Amino acid sequence: MKKNTKRPEQASSATPYDDVYRTMMNDCSPLLIPVINEVFGEHFTGKEEIRFSPNEHFINQQDGGGAKRITDSAFAIIGVKTKKYLMECQSTPDNSMLVRIFEYATQVALDEGNMIGDTLQVEIPNCAVLFLRSNRNTPDLMHLEITAAGGTLTIDVPVLKVLRYSLDRIFEKKLYFLLPFYIFTHEKDLAEYETNEEKLDALKKEYAVIMECLDALAENKELSYYYKKIIVEMAANVVENLAAKYDRVRDGVKSVMGGKFLNYEAKTIYLEGVDKV
């Protein structure tokens, strides 16, 4: 199924971080590959194809009813071998995430299953979760345990925590997908930044470094100008929401990120699109 290309309006959304995550999944899907390498210890080169599963699923519930759920987080990476993945995002650690992952994973497996004679063959995708917030009690690994007559199957669900990643580590590992959420690493200090000019300046300098690095990556053709633009837009949306109560922090960081979108960048994005047609 064709991916949804309509970009949500994060600033007015009730789920701004989910919307940013879905936008990154849809508009910058190749940036998922280094994330999958990091989470699952894979060695994809980045030249593989990413193919998304249908994003509308009807979930059967215990009361006999059904509910339509939307998820853009199930996809296959197609290279020498094809591997299926489901990666969800949550702003706050919560065990309910495992319920959602189980619902989505089993429904994706069923949707893509095959009947061979009198046998239904299904494949549970490799599952992971991205936590934007975490604490000392947030596990590195969660588990789905399925018990049947033949025994018990345990499925590991690794956890990726944004708060563990410095800017140096993000750029070293090419985890550009995480950049829109980088402001979460400063969340606990935002109130202090609002009144401390020196610390606010230090935060703005960090975002200036992000912009410089993205500019260099785009100029060296290691990152398309289009992906750069989406990363910056989505980072601004996250800052707008997370720092909504802190005017000086919000406006200061966004002023650094705003910059000038030069005509040659717009032309380059256009030419990149033409090349892909």
mmCIF file of C-alpha atoms in Angstrom:
data_model
loop_
_atom_site.group_PDB
_atom_site.id
_atom_site.type_symbol
_atom_site.label_atom_id
_atom_site.label_comp_id
_atom_site.label_asym_id
_atom_site.label_seq_id
_atom_site.Cartn_x
_atom_site.Cartn_y
_atom_site.Cartn_z
ATOM 1 C CA MET A 1 0.000 0.000 0.000
ATOM 2 C CA LYS A 2 1.206 3.500 -0.817
ATOM 3 C CA LYS A 3 2.414 5.414 2.194
ATOM 4 C CA ASN A 4 0.396 8.311 3.502
ATOM 5 C CA THR A 5 2.151 11.450 2.252
ATOM 6 C CA LYS A 6 -0.084 14.024 3.883
ATOM 7 C CA ARG A 7 1.844 15.731 6.639
ATOM 8 C CA PRO A 8 -0.069 16.313 9.893
ATOM 9 C CA GLU A 9 -0.227 19.740 11.529
ATOM 10 C CA GLN A 10 1.743 19.079 14.687
ATOM 11 C CA ALA A 11 1.240 22.415 16.426
ATOM 12 C CA SER A 12 -2.524 21.968 16.766
ATOM 13 C CA SER A 13 -2.540 18.213 17.266
ATOM 14 C CA ALA A 14 -3.467 16.417 20.461
ATOM 15 C CA THR A 15 -0.627 13.958 19.745
ATOM 16 C CA PRO A 16 2.196 16.185 18.482
ATOM 17 C CA TYR A 17 5.050 13.755 19.161
ATOM 18 C CA ASP A 18 3.246 10.817 17.572
ATOM 19 C CA ASP A 19 2.578 13.010 14.558
ATOM 20 C CA VAL A 20 6.238 13.981 14.253
ATOM 21 C CA TYR A 21 7.206 10.337 14.540
ATOM 22 C CA ARG A 22 4.765 9.310 11.805
ATOM 23 C CA THR A 23 5.956 12.145 9.584
ATOM 24 C CA MET A 24 9.560 11.025 9.969
ATOM 25 C CA MET A 25 8.530 7.425 9.235
ATOM 26 C CA ASN A 26 6.669 8.441 6.091
ATOM 27 C CA ASP A 27 8.777 11.269 4.689
ATOM 28 C CA CYS A 28 12.259 10.162 5.782
ATOM 29 C CA SER A 29 11.908 6.367 5.840
ATOM 30 C CA PRO A 30 15.531 5.608 4.758
ATOM 31 C CA LEU A 31 16.662 7.227 8.018
ATOM 32 C CA LEU A 32 15.044 4.301 9.833
ATOM 33 C CA ILE A 33 17.766 1.917 8.677
ATOM 34 C CA PRO A 34 20.531 3.162 11.028
ATOM 35 C CA VAL A 35 17.951 3.061 13.854
ATOM 36 C CA ILE A 36 17.157 -0.582 13.098
ATOM 37 C CA ASN A 37 20.884 -1.339 12.953
ATOM 38 C CA GLU A 38 21.279 0.270 16.377
ATOM 39 C CA VAL A 39 18.302 -1.457 18.010
ATOM 40 C CA PHE A 40 18.671 -4.944 16.557
ATOM 41 C CA GLY A 41 22.409 -5.116 15.835
ATOM 42 C CA GLU A 42 21.754 -5.409 12.116
ATOM 43 C CA HIS A 43 24.185 -4.417 9.373
ATOM 44 C CA PHE A 44 21.956 -2.953 6.682
ATOM 45 C CA THR A 45 23.882 -0.739 4.280
ATOM 46 C CA GLY A 46 21.190 1.858 3.660
ATOM 47 C CA LYS A 47 20.669 0.792 0.061
ATOM 48 C CA GLU A 48 17.804 -1.545 0.939
ATOM 49 C CA GLU A 49 14.175 -0.845 0.082
ATOM 50 C CA ILE A 50 11.718 -0.039 2.877
ATOM 51 C CA ARG A 51 8.171 -1.194 2.267
ATOM 52 C CA PHE A 52 5.387 -0.236 4.677
ATOM 53 C CA SER A 53 2.520 -2.527 5.617
ATOM 54 C CA PRO A 54 -1.094 -1.387 5.223
ATOM 55 C CA ASN A 55 -1.677 1.177 7.943
ATOM 56 C CA GLU A 56 -5.337 0.476 8.748
ATOM 57 C CA HIS A 57 -6.071 -2.549 10.914
ATOM 58 C CA PHE A 58 -9.267 -3.776 12.501
ATOM 59 C CA ILE A 59 -8.446 -5.057 15.964
ATOM 60 C CA ASN A 60 -10.725 -7.688 17.468
ATOM 61 C CA GLN A 61 -11.426 -6.887 21.105
ATOM 62 C CA GLN A 62 -12.313 -9.086 24.067
ATOM 63 C CA ASP A 63 -15.916 -7.874 24.190
ATOM 64 C CA GLY A 64 -16.481 -9.115 20.660
ATOM 65 C CA GLY A 65 -16.348 -5.663 19.136
ATOM 66 C CA GLY A 66 -13.777 -4.276 16.770
ATOM 67 C CA ALA A 67 -11.800 -1.077 16.526
ATOM 68 C CA LYS A 68 -9.962 0.486 13.635
ATOM 69 C CA ARG A 69 -6.402 1.396 14.520
ATOM 70 C CA ILE A 70 -3.965 3.375 12.401
ATOM 71 C CA THR A 71 -0.257 2.544 12.532
ATOM 72 C CA ASP A 72 2.497 3.604 10.157
ATOM 73 C CA SER A 73 5.085 1.727 12.156
ATOM 74 C CA ALA A 74 5.116 -1.703 10.466
ATOM 75 C CA PHE A 75 7.513 -2.124 7.577
ATOM 76 C CA ALA A 76 9.860 -4.538 5.836
ATOM 77 C CA ILE A 77 13.482 -3.908 4.930
ATOM 78 C CA ILE A 78 14.160 -5.641 1.644
ATOM 79 C CA GLY A 79 17.746 -6.446 0.786
ATOM 80 C CA VAL A 80 19.605 -9.726 0.433
ATOM 81 C CA LYS A 81 16.932 -11.006 2.808
ATOM 82 C CA THR A 82 13.610 -9.483 3.790
ATOM 83 C CA LYS A 83 13.044 -8.720 7.461
ATOM 84 C CA LYS A 84 9.881 -7.334 9.009
ATOM 85 C CA TYR A 85 9.783 -4.738 11.785
ATOM 86 C CA LEU A 86 7.321 -2.935 14.000
ATOM 87 C CA MET A 87 8.644 0.064 15.911
ATOM 88 C CA GLU A 88 6.328 2.169 18.050
ATOM 89 C CA CYS A 89 7.004 5.484 19.777
ATOM 90 C CA GLN A 90 5.819 6.631 23.183
ATOM 91 C CA SER A 91 6.571 9.853 25.034
ATOM 92 C CA THR A 92 6.339 8.347 28.533
ATOM 93 C CA PRO A 93 7.238 4.821 29.719
ATOM 94 C CA ASP A 94 4.036 2.822 30.078
ATOM 95 C CA ASN A 95 3.371 -0.918 30.110
ATOM 96 C CA SER A 96 0.311 -0.342 27.914
ATOM 97 C CA MET A 97 2.784 -0.046 25.038
ATOM 98 C CA LEU A 98 3.206 -3.822 25.142
ATOM 99 C CA VAL A 99 -0.539 -4.269 24.623
ATOM 100 C CA ARG A 100 -0.431 -2.018 21.577
ATOM 101 C CA ILE A 101 2.605 -3.785 20.171
ATOM 102 C CA PHE A 102 0.951 -7.183 20.644
ATOM 103 C CA GLU A 103 -2.237 -5.957 18.935
ATOM 104 C CA TYR A 104 -0.385 -4.449 16.001
ATOM 105 C CA ALA A 105 2.161 -7.233 15.598
ATOM 106 C CA THR A 106 -0.401 -10.032 15.565
ATOM 107 C CA GLN A 107 -2.705 -8.117 13.237
ATOM 108 C CA VAL A 108 0.140 -7.371 10.807
ATOM 109 C CA ALA A 109 1.141 -11.028 10.951
ATOM 110 C CA LEU A 110 -2.444 -12.084 10.237
ATOM 111 C CA ASP A 111 -2.908 -9.576 7.410
ATOM 112 C CA GLU A 112 0.237 -10.841 5.711
ATOM 113 C CA GLY A 113 -0.224 -14.527 6.565
ATOM 114 C CA ASN A 114 -0.610 -17.368 4.091
ATOM 115 C CA MET A 115 -2.845 -20.416 4.045
ATOM 116 C CA ILE A 116 -0.842 -23.463 2.972
ATOM 117 C CA GLY A 117 -3.237 -26.383 2.804
ATOM 118 C CA ASP A 118 -4.777 -26.600 6.236
ATOM 119 C CA THR A 119 -2.045 -24.489 7.879
ATOM 120 C CA LEU A 120 -2.058 -20.758 8.485
ATOM 121 C CA GLN A 121 1.507 -19.425 8.370
ATOM 122 C CA VAL A 122 2.141 -16.070 10.043
ATOM 123 C CA GLU A 123 5.312 -14.146 10.843
ATOM 124 C CA ILE A 124 5.524 -11.865 13.871
ATOM 125 C CA PRO A 125 7.642 -8.828 12.967
ATOM 126 C CA ASN A 126 10.693 -7.853 15.001
ATOM 127 C CA CYS A 127 9.279 -5.402 17.556
ATOM 128 C CA ALA A 128 10.866 -2.422 19.282
ATOM 129 C CA VAL A 129 9.779 0.756 21.049
ATOM 130 C CA LEU A 130 11.251 4.260 21.094
ATOM 131 C CA PHE A 131 10.782 6.067 24.410
ATOM 132 C CA LEU A 132 11.144 9.840 24.271
ATOM 133 C CA ARG A 133 11.266 9.950 28.061
ATOM 134 C CA SER A 134 12.819 7.371 30.360
ATOM 135 C CA ASN A 135 14.090 6.955 33.912
ATOM 136 C CA ARG A 136 16.157 4.513 35.932
ATOM 137 C CA ASN A 137 13.230 2.082 36.032
ATOM 138 C CA THR A 138 12.708 2.031 32.269
ATOM 139 C CA PRO A 139 13.831 -1.394 31.024
ATOM 140 C CA ASP A 140 16.221 -1.917 28.136
ATOM 141 C CA LEU A 141 14.213 -4.925 27.076
ATOM 142 C CA MET A 142 10.524 -5.779 27.385
ATOM 143 C CA HIS A 143 8.892 -9.111 26.600
ATOM 144 C CA LEU A 144 5.781 -10.575 25.047
ATOM 145 C CA GLU A 145 5.054 -14.039 26.434
ATOM 146 C CA ILE A 146 2.599 -16.220 24.534
ATOM 147 C CA THR A 147 1.512 -19.515 26.075
ATOM 148 C CA ALA A 148 -0.187 -22.234 24.049
ATOM 149 C CA ALA A 149 -0.659 -26.005 24.298
ATOM 150 C CA GLY A 150 2.732 -26.571 22.686
ATOM 151 C CA GLY A 151 4.638 -24.386 25.106
ATOM 152 C CA THR A 152 5.582 -20.764 25.721
ATOM 153 C CA LEU A 153 7.018 -18.341 23.197
ATOM 154 C CA THR A 154 8.814 -15.254 24.494
ATOM 155 C CA ILE A 155 9.328 -12.340 22.107
ATOM 156 C CA ASP A 156 11.916 -9.738 23.112
ATOM 157 C CA VAL A 157 11.025 -6.094 22.531
ATOM 158 C CA PRO A 158 14.157 -3.909 22.755
ATOM 159 C CA VAL A 159 13.827 -0.329 23.969
ATOM 160 C CA LEU A 160 15.556 2.664 22.391
ATOM 161 C CA LYS A 161 15.813 5.634 24.763
ATOM 162 C CA VAL A 162 16.303 9.095 23.289
ATOM 163 C CA LEU A 163 17.800 10.375 26.557
ATOM 164 C CA ARG A 164 20.820 8.105 26.127
ATOM 165 C CA TYR A 165 21.984 9.788 22.944
ATOM 166 C CA SER A 166 24.254 12.820 22.920
ATOM 167 C CA LEU A 167 24.633 14.880 19.749
ATOM 168 C CA ASP A 168 28.057 13.342 19.136
ATOM 169 C CA ARG A 169 26.609 9.855 19.384
ATOM 170 C CA ILE A 170 23.652 10.684 17.143
ATOM 171 C CA PHE A 171 25.882 11.987 14.357
ATOM 172 C CA GLU A 172 28.498 9.272 14.837
ATOM 173 C CA LYS A 173 25.866 6.546 14.398
ATOM 174 C CA LYS A 174 23.908 8.481 11.740
ATOM 175 C CA LEU A 175 20.778 8.401 13.895
ATOM 176 C CA TYR A 176 19.396 11.538 12.255
ATOM 177 C CA PHE A 177 15.895 10.130 12.761
ATOM 178 C CA LEU A 178 16.258 11.022 16.473
ATOM 179 C CA LEU A 179 17.181 14.685 15.962
ATOM 180 C CA PRO A 180 13.608 16.063 16.099
ATOM 181 C CA PHE A 181 13.332 14.600 19.612
ATOM 182 C CA TYR A 182 16.700 15.813 20.903
ATOM 183 C CA ILE A 183 15.089 18.579 23.008
ATOM 184 C CA PHE A 184 13.762 15.817 25.309
ATOM 185 C CA THR A 185 17.317 15.395 26.638
ATOM 186 C CA HIS A 186 16.955 18.919 28.084
ATOM 187 C CA GLU A 187 13.351 18.703 29.271
ATOM 188 C CA LYS A 188 14.102 18.628 33.001
ATOM 189 C CA ASP A 189 16.154 21.830 32.720
ATOM 190 C CA LEU A 190 13.848 23.946 30.542
ATOM 191 C CA ALA A 191 12.513 25.967 33.486
ATOM 192 C CA GLU A 192 16.077 26.857 34.488
ATOM 193 C CA TYR A 193 17.032 27.783 30.917
ATOM 194 C CA GLU A 194 14.078 30.184 30.829
ATOM 195 C CA THR A 195 15.703 32.390 33.510
ATOM 196 C CA ASN A 196 19.405 31.609 33.026
ATOM 197 C CA GLU A 197 20.814 33.421 29.997
ATOM 198 C CA GLU A 198 24.113 31.558 30.066
ATOM 199 C CA LYS A 199 22.501 28.132 30.027
ATOM 200 C CA LEU A 200 19.993 29.178 27.390
ATOM 201 C CA ASP A 201 22.883 30.333 25.212
ATOM 202 C CA ALA A 202 24.541 26.926 25.667
ATOM 203 C CA LEU A 203 21.344 25.211 24.496
ATOM 204 C CA LYS A 204 21.109 27.506 21.470
ATOM 205 C CA LYS A 205 24.725 26.692 20.617
ATOM 206 C CA GLU A 206 23.862 22.989 20.631
ATOM 207 C CA TYR A 207 21.117 23.633 18.096
ATOM 208 C CA ALA A 208 23.515 25.759 16.065
ATOM 209 C CA VAL A 209 25.797 22.706 15.943
ATOM 210 C CA ILE A 210 22.864 20.577 14.746
ATOM 211 C CA MET A 211 22.210 23.050 11.933
ATOM 212 C CA GLU A 212 25.892 23.197 10.960
ATOM 213 C CA CYS A 213 26.145 19.401 10.872
ATOM 214 C CA LEU A 214 22.973 19.060 8.805
ATOM 215 C CA ASP A 215 24.231 21.718 6.389
ATOM 216 C CA ALA A 216 27.523 19.857 5.994
ATOM 217 C CA LEU A 217 25.777 16.523 5.447
ATOM 218 C CA ALA A 218 23.531 18.040 2.777
ATOM 219 C CA GLU A 219 26.410 19.815 1.021
ATOM 220 C CA ASN A 220 28.401 16.560 0.985
ATOM 221 C CA LYS A 221 25.343 14.693 -0.368
ATOM 222 C CA GLU A 222 25.280 12.389 2.675
ATOM 223 C CA LEU A 223 21.769 13.642 3.469
ATOM 224 C CA SER A 224 19.301 15.073 0.986
ATOM 225 C CA TYR A 225 18.228 18.687 1.342
ATOM 226 C CA TYR A 226 14.657 17.399 1.546
ATOM 227 C CA TYR A 227 15.427 15.193 4.561
ATOM 228 C CA LYS A 228 17.310 18.066 6.156
ATOM 229 C CA LYS A 229 14.266 20.310 5.738
ATOM 230 C CA ILE A 230 11.913 17.733 7.260
ATOM 231 C CA ILE A 231 14.241 17.118 10.227
ATOM 232 C CA VAL A 232 14.414 20.851 10.955
ATOM 233 C CA GLU A 233 10.636 21.317 10.587
ATOM 234 C CA MET A 234 9.876 18.391 12.866
ATOM 235 C CA ALA A 235 12.457 19.473 15.456
ATOM 236 C CA ALA A 236 10.846 22.926 15.526
ATOM 237 C CA ASN A 237 7.429 21.323 16.071
ATOM 238 C CA VAL A 238 8.694 19.272 19.015
ATOM 239 C CA VAL A 239 10.343 22.340 20.569
ATOM 240 C CA GLU A 240 7.118 24.310 20.057
ATOM 241 C CA ASN A 241 5.169 21.735 22.063
ATOM 242 C CA LEU A 242 7.671 20.631 24.698
ATOM 243 C CA ALA A 243 8.704 24.211 25.537
ATOM 244 C CA ALA A 244 5.199 25.657 25.198
ATOM 245 C CA LYS A 245 5.403 27.180 28.711
ATOM 246 C CA TYR A 246 8.882 28.632 28.213
ATOM 247 C CA ASP A 247 8.726 31.495 25.736
ATOM 248 C CA ARG A 248 12.414 32.425 25.823
ATOM 249 C CA VAL A 249 13.540 28.829 25.385
ATOM 250 C CA ARG A 250 11.073 28.137 22.593
ATOM 251 C CA ASP A 251 11.759 31.329 20.679
ATOM 252 C CA GLY A 252 15.507 31.161 21.244
ATOM 253 C CA VAL A 253 15.923 27.626 19.943
ATOM 254 C CA LYS A 254 13.577 28.166 17.010
ATOM 255 C CA SER A 255 15.453 31.346 16.030
ATOM 256 C CA VAL A 256 18.630 29.302 15.715
ATOM 257 C CA MET A 257 16.885 26.631 13.685
ATOM 258 C CA GLY A 258 14.967 29.018 11.445
ATOM 259 C CA GLY A 259 17.928 30.271 9.484
ATOM 260 C CA LYS A 260 17.552 31.053 5.808
ATOM 261 C CA PHE A 261 16.165 28.508 3.428
ATOM 262 C CA LEU A 262 18.248 29.455 0.412
ATOM 263 C CA ASN A 263 16.962 29.339 -3.136
ATOM 264 C CA TYR A 264 19.614 26.826 -4.143
ATOM 265 C CA GLU A 265 18.322 24.444 -1.457
ATOM 266 C CA ALA A 266 14.782 24.713 -2.835
ATOM 267 C CA LYS A 267 16.143 24.053 -6.319
ATOM 268 C CA THR A 268 18.168 21.084 -5.075
ATOM 269 C CA ILE A 269 15.097 19.575 -3.396
ATOM 270 C CA TYR A 270 13.182 19.995 -6.651
ATOM 271 C CA LEU A 271 15.955 18.315 -8.654
ATOM 272 C CA GLU A 272 16.183 15.483 -6.131
ATOM 273 C CA GLY A 273 12.468 14.875 -6.645
ATOM 274 C CA VAL A 274 12.826 14.941 -10.420
ATOM 275 C CA ASP A 275 15.604 12.342 -10.245
ATOM 276 C CA LYS A 276 13.295 9.981 -8.362
ATOM 277 C CA VAL A 277 10.414 10.205 -10.856
#
